[in-house]
């Protein structure tokens, strides 16, 4: 998993940790929502919170390929996880660079690893420069990013992950051009990830699934910044993170909801929620100041170029949230309650 943790990245990571059949081989971190080092610290702290210390966490690119880094603390909070506060992790950041992790693990496990990228594509683009055979070495690739003929969430036409490093995204899509259909990346773009709207009732249901004594209430009428009183540490962490995210969405007139883009991508990568895809040839605008970061899909072959992506065209939000609530709730229940102070 390559991420920029990130509230929705955090939920995606916790979800993968909740699935007993999934082995998380490594986590690689890129700058995006916050700086790369903070991403790594957040990821390590979440692993320890979930009782899964020991998974390698490596830092990669700390800046995009060609443009200055822009982070988004106003969206995800100063540390990237909203109002949540986690203790400093005990485990150390890996001595390996993220690019080395991508290349070495793919070579060591050919055809076995599925890559999930929920942040900018910088690390993967650099890994492709090192090892152009990565698309063949991986079992598959799932990307959260882009928006195709759909309003962007960073500029009028560009999605966040792609806008942070459009040059990296352009290189990644170019590397997949003309590969067999089953090797093309599955792209979870805004037109379907924004359908995955987490609402207060989902957090209440999550608390119930975890077996917490009191209802977990994150409500629009409550004061901003209110902290969870849950005795379950994972529920408290997710609740505090997602409250921040819901307040952000409300500030921008999107309602008291949280678009948990990356959680859908994780469910899709795990094969645990239904979705449909359309084959397309994707390219990314990198030159126009007005349109930089815009992802364009040719569904009709007008460019005369071979396909390089399978873009998610439909998904099932109800099923996705049922999966998230039941699986993450079960993990939280297994962790139990924190001791009273």
Short mmCIF file of C-alpha atoms in Angstrom, two decimals:
data_model
loop_
_atom_site.label_atom_id
_atom_site.label_comp_id
_atom_site.label_asym_id
_atom_site.label_seq_id
_atom_site.Cartn_x
_atom_site.Cartn_y
_atom_site.Cartn_z
CA UNK A 1 0.00 0.00 0.00
CA UNK A 2 1.34 3.40 -1.01
CA UNK A 3 -0.39 6.25 0.81
CA UNK A 4 -0.27 9.82 2.15
CA UNK A 5 -2.14 9.30 5.47
CA UNK A 6 -4.67 11.22 5.38
CA UNK A 7 -8.05 10.57 7.07
CA UNK A 8 -9.49 8.40 4.33
CA UNK A 9 -6.10 6.70 3.86
CA UNK A 10 -6.21 5.90 7.59
CA UNK A 11 -9.64 4.28 7.27
CA UNK A 12 -8.44 2.34 4.23
CA UNK A 13 -5.38 1.09 6.11
CA UNK A 14 -7.41 0.06 9.14
CA UNK A 15 -9.85 -1.76 6.87
CA UNK A 16 -7.06 -3.79 5.25
CA UNK A 17 -5.70 -4.63 8.69
CA UNK A 18 -9.16 -5.87 9.66
CA UNK A 19 -9.26 -8.47 6.88
CA UNK A 20 -7.74 -11.75 8.15
CA UNK A 21 -7.15 -13.10 4.63
CA UNK A 22 -5.02 -10.11 3.58
CA UNK A 23 -1.29 -9.95 4.16
CA UNK A 24 -0.04 -6.38 4.03
CA UNK A 25 3.49 -6.81 2.69
CA UNK A 26 4.69 -3.23 3.18
CA UNK A 27 3.54 0.39 3.41
CA UNK A 28 5.25 3.09 1.38
CA UNK A 29 4.72 6.77 2.11
CA UNK A 30 4.67 9.78 -0.16
CA UNK A 31 4.11 13.45 0.54
CA UNK A 32 0.58 14.60 -0.19
CA UNK A 33 -2.00 15.30 2.47
CA UNK A 34 0.93 15.99 4.81
CA UNK A 35 4.70 15.59 4.52
CA UNK A 36 6.14 12.13 3.91
CA UNK A 37 7.65 11.74 7.38
CA UNK A 38 4.34 12.60 9.07
CA UNK A 39 2.64 10.10 6.75
CA UNK A 40 5.03 7.42 7.98
CA UNK A 41 4.52 8.31 11.65
CA UNK A 42 0.75 8.24 11.20
CA UNK A 43 0.93 4.86 9.49
CA UNK A 44 3.18 3.36 12.16
CA UNK A 45 0.94 4.67 14.94
CA UNK A 46 -2.14 3.17 13.28
CA UNK A 47 -0.41 -0.20 12.90
CA UNK A 48 0.40 -0.20 16.61
CA UNK A 49 -3.12 0.91 17.53
CA UNK A 50 -4.47 -2.05 15.55
CA UNK A 51 -2.02 -4.50 17.11
CA UNK A 52 -0.12 -5.00 13.86
CA UNK A 53 3.32 -3.57 14.56
CA UNK A 54 6.06 -5.17 12.48
CA UNK A 55 4.81 -4.30 9.01
CA UNK A 56 7.49 -2.34 7.18
CA UNK A 57 6.79 1.37 6.69
CA UNK A 58 9.14 3.20 4.32
CA UNK A 59 9.41 6.84 3.30
CA UNK A 60 9.67 7.66 -0.37
CA UNK A 61 9.33 10.85 -2.37
CA UNK A 62 9.13 13.99 -0.25
CA UNK A 63 8.34 16.27 -3.21
CA UNK A 64 6.59 15.76 -6.56
CA UNK A 65 8.63 15.04 -9.69
CA UNK A 66 8.58 18.54 -11.16
CA UNK A 67 6.35 20.95 -9.25
CA UNK A 68 6.42 22.27 -5.66
CA UNK A 69 4.70 20.23 -2.97
CA UNK A 70 1.28 21.40 -1.78
CA UNK A 71 -0.16 19.75 1.34
CA UNK A 72 -3.69 19.99 2.65
CA UNK A 73 -3.77 20.30 6.43
CA UNK A 74 -7.01 22.29 6.17
CA UNK A 75 -8.67 19.12 4.86
CA UNK A 76 -7.01 16.49 7.05
CA UNK A 77 -5.74 18.37 10.08
CA UNK A 78 -2.22 19.44 11.11
CA UNK A 79 -1.03 15.84 11.48
CA UNK A 80 -3.19 14.39 8.73
CA UNK A 81 -5.63 12.50 10.95
CA UNK A 82 -8.10 15.22 11.92
CA UNK A 83 -8.71 15.63 15.61
CA UNK A 84 -7.27 12.20 16.42
CA UNK A 85 -4.16 12.08 18.59
CA UNK A 86 -1.99 8.99 18.60
CA UNK A 87 1.10 8.37 20.72
CA UNK A 88 4.46 8.40 18.95
CA UNK A 89 5.10 4.96 17.45
CA UNK A 90 7.64 2.61 18.97
CA UNK A 91 8.56 1.01 15.65
CA UNK A 92 11.11 2.82 13.55
CA UNK A 93 10.69 3.92 9.95
CA UNK A 94 12.34 1.47 7.53
CA UNK A 95 15.88 2.11 6.38
CA UNK A 96 14.78 1.21 2.85
CA UNK A 97 13.51 3.86 0.46
CA UNK A 98 9.96 3.35 -0.79
CA UNK A 99 11.18 2.89 -4.36
CA UNK A 100 13.46 0.07 -3.23
CA UNK A 101 10.52 -1.54 -1.43
CA UNK A 102 8.33 -1.45 -4.54
CA UNK A 103 11.03 -2.87 -6.80
CA UNK A 104 12.57 -5.43 -4.46
CA UNK A 105 9.27 -6.82 -3.19
CA UNK A 106 7.81 -7.10 -6.70
CA UNK A 107 10.91 -8.92 -7.91
CA UNK A 108 10.88 -11.23 -4.90
CA UNK A 109 7.16 -12.07 -5.29
CA UNK A 110 6.40 -11.98 -9.02
CA UNK A 111 2.70 -12.22 -9.80
CA UNK A 112 1.73 -12.30 -6.12
CA UNK A 113 1.38 -8.68 -4.98
CA UNK A 114 -1.48 -6.28 -5.59
CA UNK A 115 -0.46 -2.64 -5.33
CA UNK A 116 -2.90 -0.15 -3.80
CA UNK A 117 -2.03 3.54 -4.21
CA UNK A 118 -4.20 6.03 -2.34
CA UNK A 119 -1.89 9.05 -2.58
CA UNK A 120 0.02 10.83 -5.33
CA UNK A 121 1.74 8.50 -7.79
CA UNK A 122 5.26 9.82 -7.21
CA UNK A 123 6.75 6.74 -5.57
CA UNK A 124 5.34 4.40 -8.18
CA UNK A 125 6.51 6.58 -11.07
CA UNK A 126 10.03 6.54 -9.65
CA UNK A 127 9.82 2.78 -9.17
CA UNK A 128 8.78 2.36 -12.80
CA UNK A 129 11.84 4.33 -13.90
CA UNK A 130 13.95 1.85 -11.91
CA UNK A 131 12.04 -1.26 -13.00
CA UNK A 132 9.89 -0.87 -16.13
CA UNK A 133 8.66 -4.46 -15.74
CA UNK A 134 6.69 -3.60 -12.58
CA UNK A 135 3.32 -3.80 -14.37
CA UNK A 136 4.15 -7.41 -15.29
CA UNK A 137 5.67 -8.27 -11.90
CA UNK A 138 2.62 -7.14 -9.95
CA UNK A 139 -0.53 -9.22 -9.80
CA UNK A 140 -2.53 -6.01 -10.17
CA UNK A 141 -2.74 -2.33 -9.32
CA UNK A 142 -5.55 -0.25 -7.84
CA UNK A 143 -5.28 3.53 -7.93
CA UNK A 144 -7.43 6.10 -6.16
CA UNK A 145 -7.19 9.21 -8.29
CA UNK A 146 -8.45 11.24 -11.18
CA UNK A 147 -11.84 12.52 -12.28
CA UNK A 148 -13.18 11.82 -15.74
CA UNK A 149 -15.67 14.33 -17.17
CA UNK A 150 -16.59 15.09 -13.55
CA UNK A 151 -15.97 18.12 -11.34
CA UNK A 152 -12.56 18.06 -9.64
CA UNK A 153 -12.09 18.52 -5.91
CA UNK A 154 -8.88 20.57 -6.08
CA UNK A 155 -9.36 22.61 -9.25
CA UNK A 156 -12.51 22.66 -11.39
CA UNK A 157 -11.13 19.73 -13.39
CA UNK A 158 -8.44 18.04 -11.24
CA UNK A 159 -8.63 15.53 -8.39
CA UNK A 160 -6.28 15.94 -5.41
CA UNK A 161 -3.87 13.01 -5.82
CA UNK A 162 -3.36 13.72 -9.51
CA UNK A 163 -3.02 17.45 -9.00
CA UNK A 164 -0.25 17.01 -6.40
CA UNK A 165 1.95 15.25 -8.95
CA UNK A 166 0.47 15.27 -12.46
CA UNK A 167 3.81 14.39 -14.07
CA UNK A 168 4.02 11.19 -12.02
CA UNK A 169 0.46 10.24 -12.97
CA UNK A 170 1.23 10.83 -16.64
CA UNK A 171 4.27 8.52 -16.44
CA UNK A 172 2.33 5.78 -14.67
CA UNK A 173 -0.51 5.70 -17.19
CA UNK A 174 1.99 5.78 -20.07
CA UNK A 175 3.75 2.71 -18.62
CA UNK A 176 0.53 0.67 -18.78
CA UNK A 177 -0.42 1.55 -22.36
CA UNK A 178 -1.14 -1.54 -24.44
CA UNK A 179 -0.83 -4.15 -21.68
CA UNK A 180 -3.30 -7.05 -21.45
CA UNK A 181 -6.63 -6.03 -19.95
CA UNK A 182 -6.10 -8.00 -16.74
CA UNK A 183 -2.87 -6.07 -16.11
CA UNK A 184 -4.39 -2.61 -16.52
CA UNK A 185 -4.79 -0.61 -13.31
CA UNK A 186 -8.22 -0.30 -11.74
CA UNK A 187 -8.79 3.45 -11.31
CA UNK A 188 -11.15 4.61 -8.56
CA UNK A 189 -11.92 8.20 -9.57
CA UNK A 190 -14.06 10.91 -8.01
CA UNK A 191 -17.20 10.11 -9.96
CA UNK A 192 -17.54 6.89 -7.98
CA UNK A 193 -15.50 7.56 -4.80
CA UNK A 194 -17.59 10.63 -3.96
CA UNK A 195 -20.57 8.28 -3.80
CA UNK A 196 -18.95 6.70 -0.73
CA UNK A 197 -20.32 9.30 1.70
CA UNK A 198 -19.72 8.43 5.32
CA UNK A 199 -22.48 9.86 7.50
CA UNK A 200 -23.11 10.05 11.26
CA UNK A 201 -25.18 6.87 11.18
CA UNK A 202 -22.21 4.94 9.79
CA UNK A 203 -20.10 5.95 12.78
CA UNK A 204 -22.94 5.01 15.13
CA UNK A 205 -23.16 1.60 13.44
CA UNK A 206 -19.39 1.22 13.64
CA UNK A 207 -19.52 1.75 17.40
CA UNK A 208 -22.32 -0.80 17.69
CA UNK A 209 -20.33 -3.33 15.66
CA UNK A 210 -17.39 -2.76 18.02
CA UNK A 211 -19.61 -3.41 21.02
CA UNK A 212 -19.11 -0.02 22.66
CA UNK A 213 -21.35 0.66 25.64
CA UNK A 214 -22.54 4.12 24.61
CA UNK A 215 -23.69 5.16 21.11
CA UNK A 216 -20.88 6.77 19.09
CA UNK A 217 -22.51 10.06 18.10
CA UNK A 218 -20.85 12.44 15.67
CA UNK A 219 -23.61 14.90 14.83
CA UNK A 220 -23.84 18.17 12.92
CA UNK A 221 -25.41 20.01 15.87
CA UNK A 222 -22.50 19.19 18.19
CA UNK A 223 -19.70 21.72 18.80
CA UNK A 224 -16.83 21.58 16.32
CA UNK A 225 -13.81 19.73 17.65
CA UNK A 226 -15.72 17.65 20.17
CA UNK A 227 -13.71 14.54 21.03
CA UNK A 228 -14.94 11.00 21.31
CA UNK A 229 -15.45 9.58 24.80
CA UNK A 230 -15.41 6.00 23.57
CA UNK A 231 -13.46 3.53 25.66
CA UNK A 232 -12.49 1.69 22.50
CA UNK A 233 -9.25 3.26 21.23
CA UNK A 234 -9.81 2.46 17.55
CA UNK A 235 -13.37 3.79 17.55
CA UNK A 236 -12.23 6.95 19.34
CA UNK A 237 -9.43 7.48 16.80
CA UNK A 238 -11.64 7.02 13.74
CA UNK A 239 -14.44 9.07 15.23
CA UNK A 240 -12.13 12.02 15.97
CA UNK A 241 -10.56 11.81 12.54
CA UNK A 242 -13.85 11.58 10.67
CA UNK A 243 -15.51 14.38 12.65
CA UNK A 244 -12.82 16.72 11.33
CA UNK A 245 -13.42 15.45 7.79
CA UNK A 246 -17.18 15.92 8.08
CA UNK A 247 -16.72 19.46 9.36
CA UNK A 248 -14.46 20.18 6.39
CA UNK A 249 -17.01 18.91 3.87
CA UNK A 250 -19.75 20.98 5.52
CA UNK A 251 -17.57 24.07 5.32
CA UNK A 252 -17.49 23.62 1.54
CA UNK A 253 -21.26 23.12 1.26
CA UNK A 254 -21.09 19.37 0.69
CA UNK A 255 -23.10 18.44 3.77
CA UNK A 256 -22.10 16.84 7.07
CA UNK A 257 -20.51 13.87 5.33
CA UNK A 258 -17.04 12.49 4.62
CA UNK A 259 -16.03 11.24 1.19
CA UNK A 260 -13.93 8.22 2.14
CA UNK A 261 -12.43 7.75 -1.32
CA UNK A 262 -9.54 5.54 -0.23
CA UNK A 263 -11.69 3.18 1.81
CA UNK A 264 -13.61 2.26 -1.34
CA UNK A 265 -10.33 1.70 -3.19
CA UNK A 266 -9.19 -0.62 -0.39
CA UNK A 267 -12.45 -2.61 -0.51
CA UNK A 268 -12.10 -2.86 -4.29
CA UNK A 269 -8.48 -4.02 -4.04
CA UNK A 270 -9.53 -6.63 -1.49
CA UNK A 271 -12.28 -7.87 -3.81
CA UNK A 272 -14.85 -7.30 -1.09
CA UNK A 273 -17.27 -4.89 -2.76
CA UNK A 274 -18.88 -5.03 -6.23
CA UNK A 275 -17.96 -2.55 -8.94
CA UNK A 276 -17.95 -2.26 -12.73
CA UNK A 277 -15.22 -0.84 -14.96
CA UNK A 278 -14.80 0.65 -18.43
CA UNK A 279 -11.66 0.28 -20.52
CA UNK A 280 -10.09 3.57 -21.55
CA UNK A 281 -6.91 5.29 -22.65
CA UNK A 282 -5.99 7.84 -19.97
CA UNK A 283 -3.65 10.79 -20.19
CA UNK A 284 -2.88 13.63 -17.79
CA UNK A 285 -2.49 17.32 -18.59
CA UNK A 286 0.84 18.69 -17.36
CA UNK A 287 1.41 21.86 -19.41
CA UNK A 288 -1.66 24.06 -19.15
CA UNK A 289 -1.73 26.28 -16.02
CA UNK A 290 -5.52 26.24 -16.23
CA UNK A 291 -5.92 22.46 -16.56
CA UNK A 292 -2.82 20.95 -14.94
CA UNK A 293 -3.64 17.68 -13.22
CA UNK A 294 -6.74 17.04 -15.33
CA UNK A 295 -7.20 13.38 -16.23
CA UNK A 296 -8.70 12.68 -19.64
CA UNK A 297 -10.18 9.34 -20.68
CA UNK A 298 -10.64 8.26 -24.28
CA UNK A 299 -13.39 5.64 -24.10
CA UNK A 300 -14.02 5.55 -27.85
CA UNK A 301 -10.51 5.08 -29.24
CA UNK A 302 -10.45 8.54 -30.82
CA UNK A 303 -6.73 8.94 -30.09
CA UNK A 304 -5.94 5.64 -31.80
CA UNK A 305 -3.90 4.56 -28.77
CA UNK A 306 -4.23 1.29 -26.85
CA UNK A 307 -6.04 1.27 -23.49
CA UNK A 308 -4.10 1.74 -20.26
CA UNK A 309 -6.77 1.75 -17.53
CA UNK A 310 -9.92 0.16 -16.22
CA UNK A 311 -11.94 3.05 -14.80
CA UNK A 312 -14.54 2.21 -12.17
CA UNK A 313 -17.89 3.17 -13.70
CA UNK A 314 -20.29 1.93 -11.01
CA UNK A 315 -20.15 0.85 -7.39
CA UNK A 316 -22.45 0.03 -4.50
CA UNK A 317 -22.12 2.45 -1.55
CA UNK A 318 -24.51 0.50 0.69
CA UNK A 319 -22.55 -2.71 0.20
CA UNK A 320 -19.24 -0.89 0.68
CA UNK A 321 -20.31 0.62 4.00
CA UNK A 322 -21.74 -2.69 5.20
CA UNK A 323 -18.32 -4.20 4.50
CA UNK A 324 -16.42 -1.37 6.21
CA UNK A 325 -18.64 -1.28 9.28
CA UNK A 326 -18.69 -5.03 9.86
CA UNK A 327 -14.99 -5.61 9.23
CA UNK A 328 -13.53 -2.58 11.01
CA UNK A 329 -16.08 -3.03 13.79
CA UNK A 330 -14.93 -6.60 14.32
CA UNK A 331 -11.31 -5.45 14.54
CA UNK A 332 -12.23 -2.74 17.05
CA UNK A 333 -14.19 -5.26 19.12
CA UNK A 334 -11.18 -7.58 19.20
CA UNK A 335 -8.98 -4.77 20.49
CA UNK A 336 -11.35 -4.12 23.39
CA UNK A 337 -11.50 -1.05 25.58
CA UNK A 338 -8.61 1.00 26.89
CA UNK A 339 -8.03 0.96 30.64
CA UNK A 340 -9.49 3.81 32.63
CA UNK A 341 -7.04 6.59 33.52
#
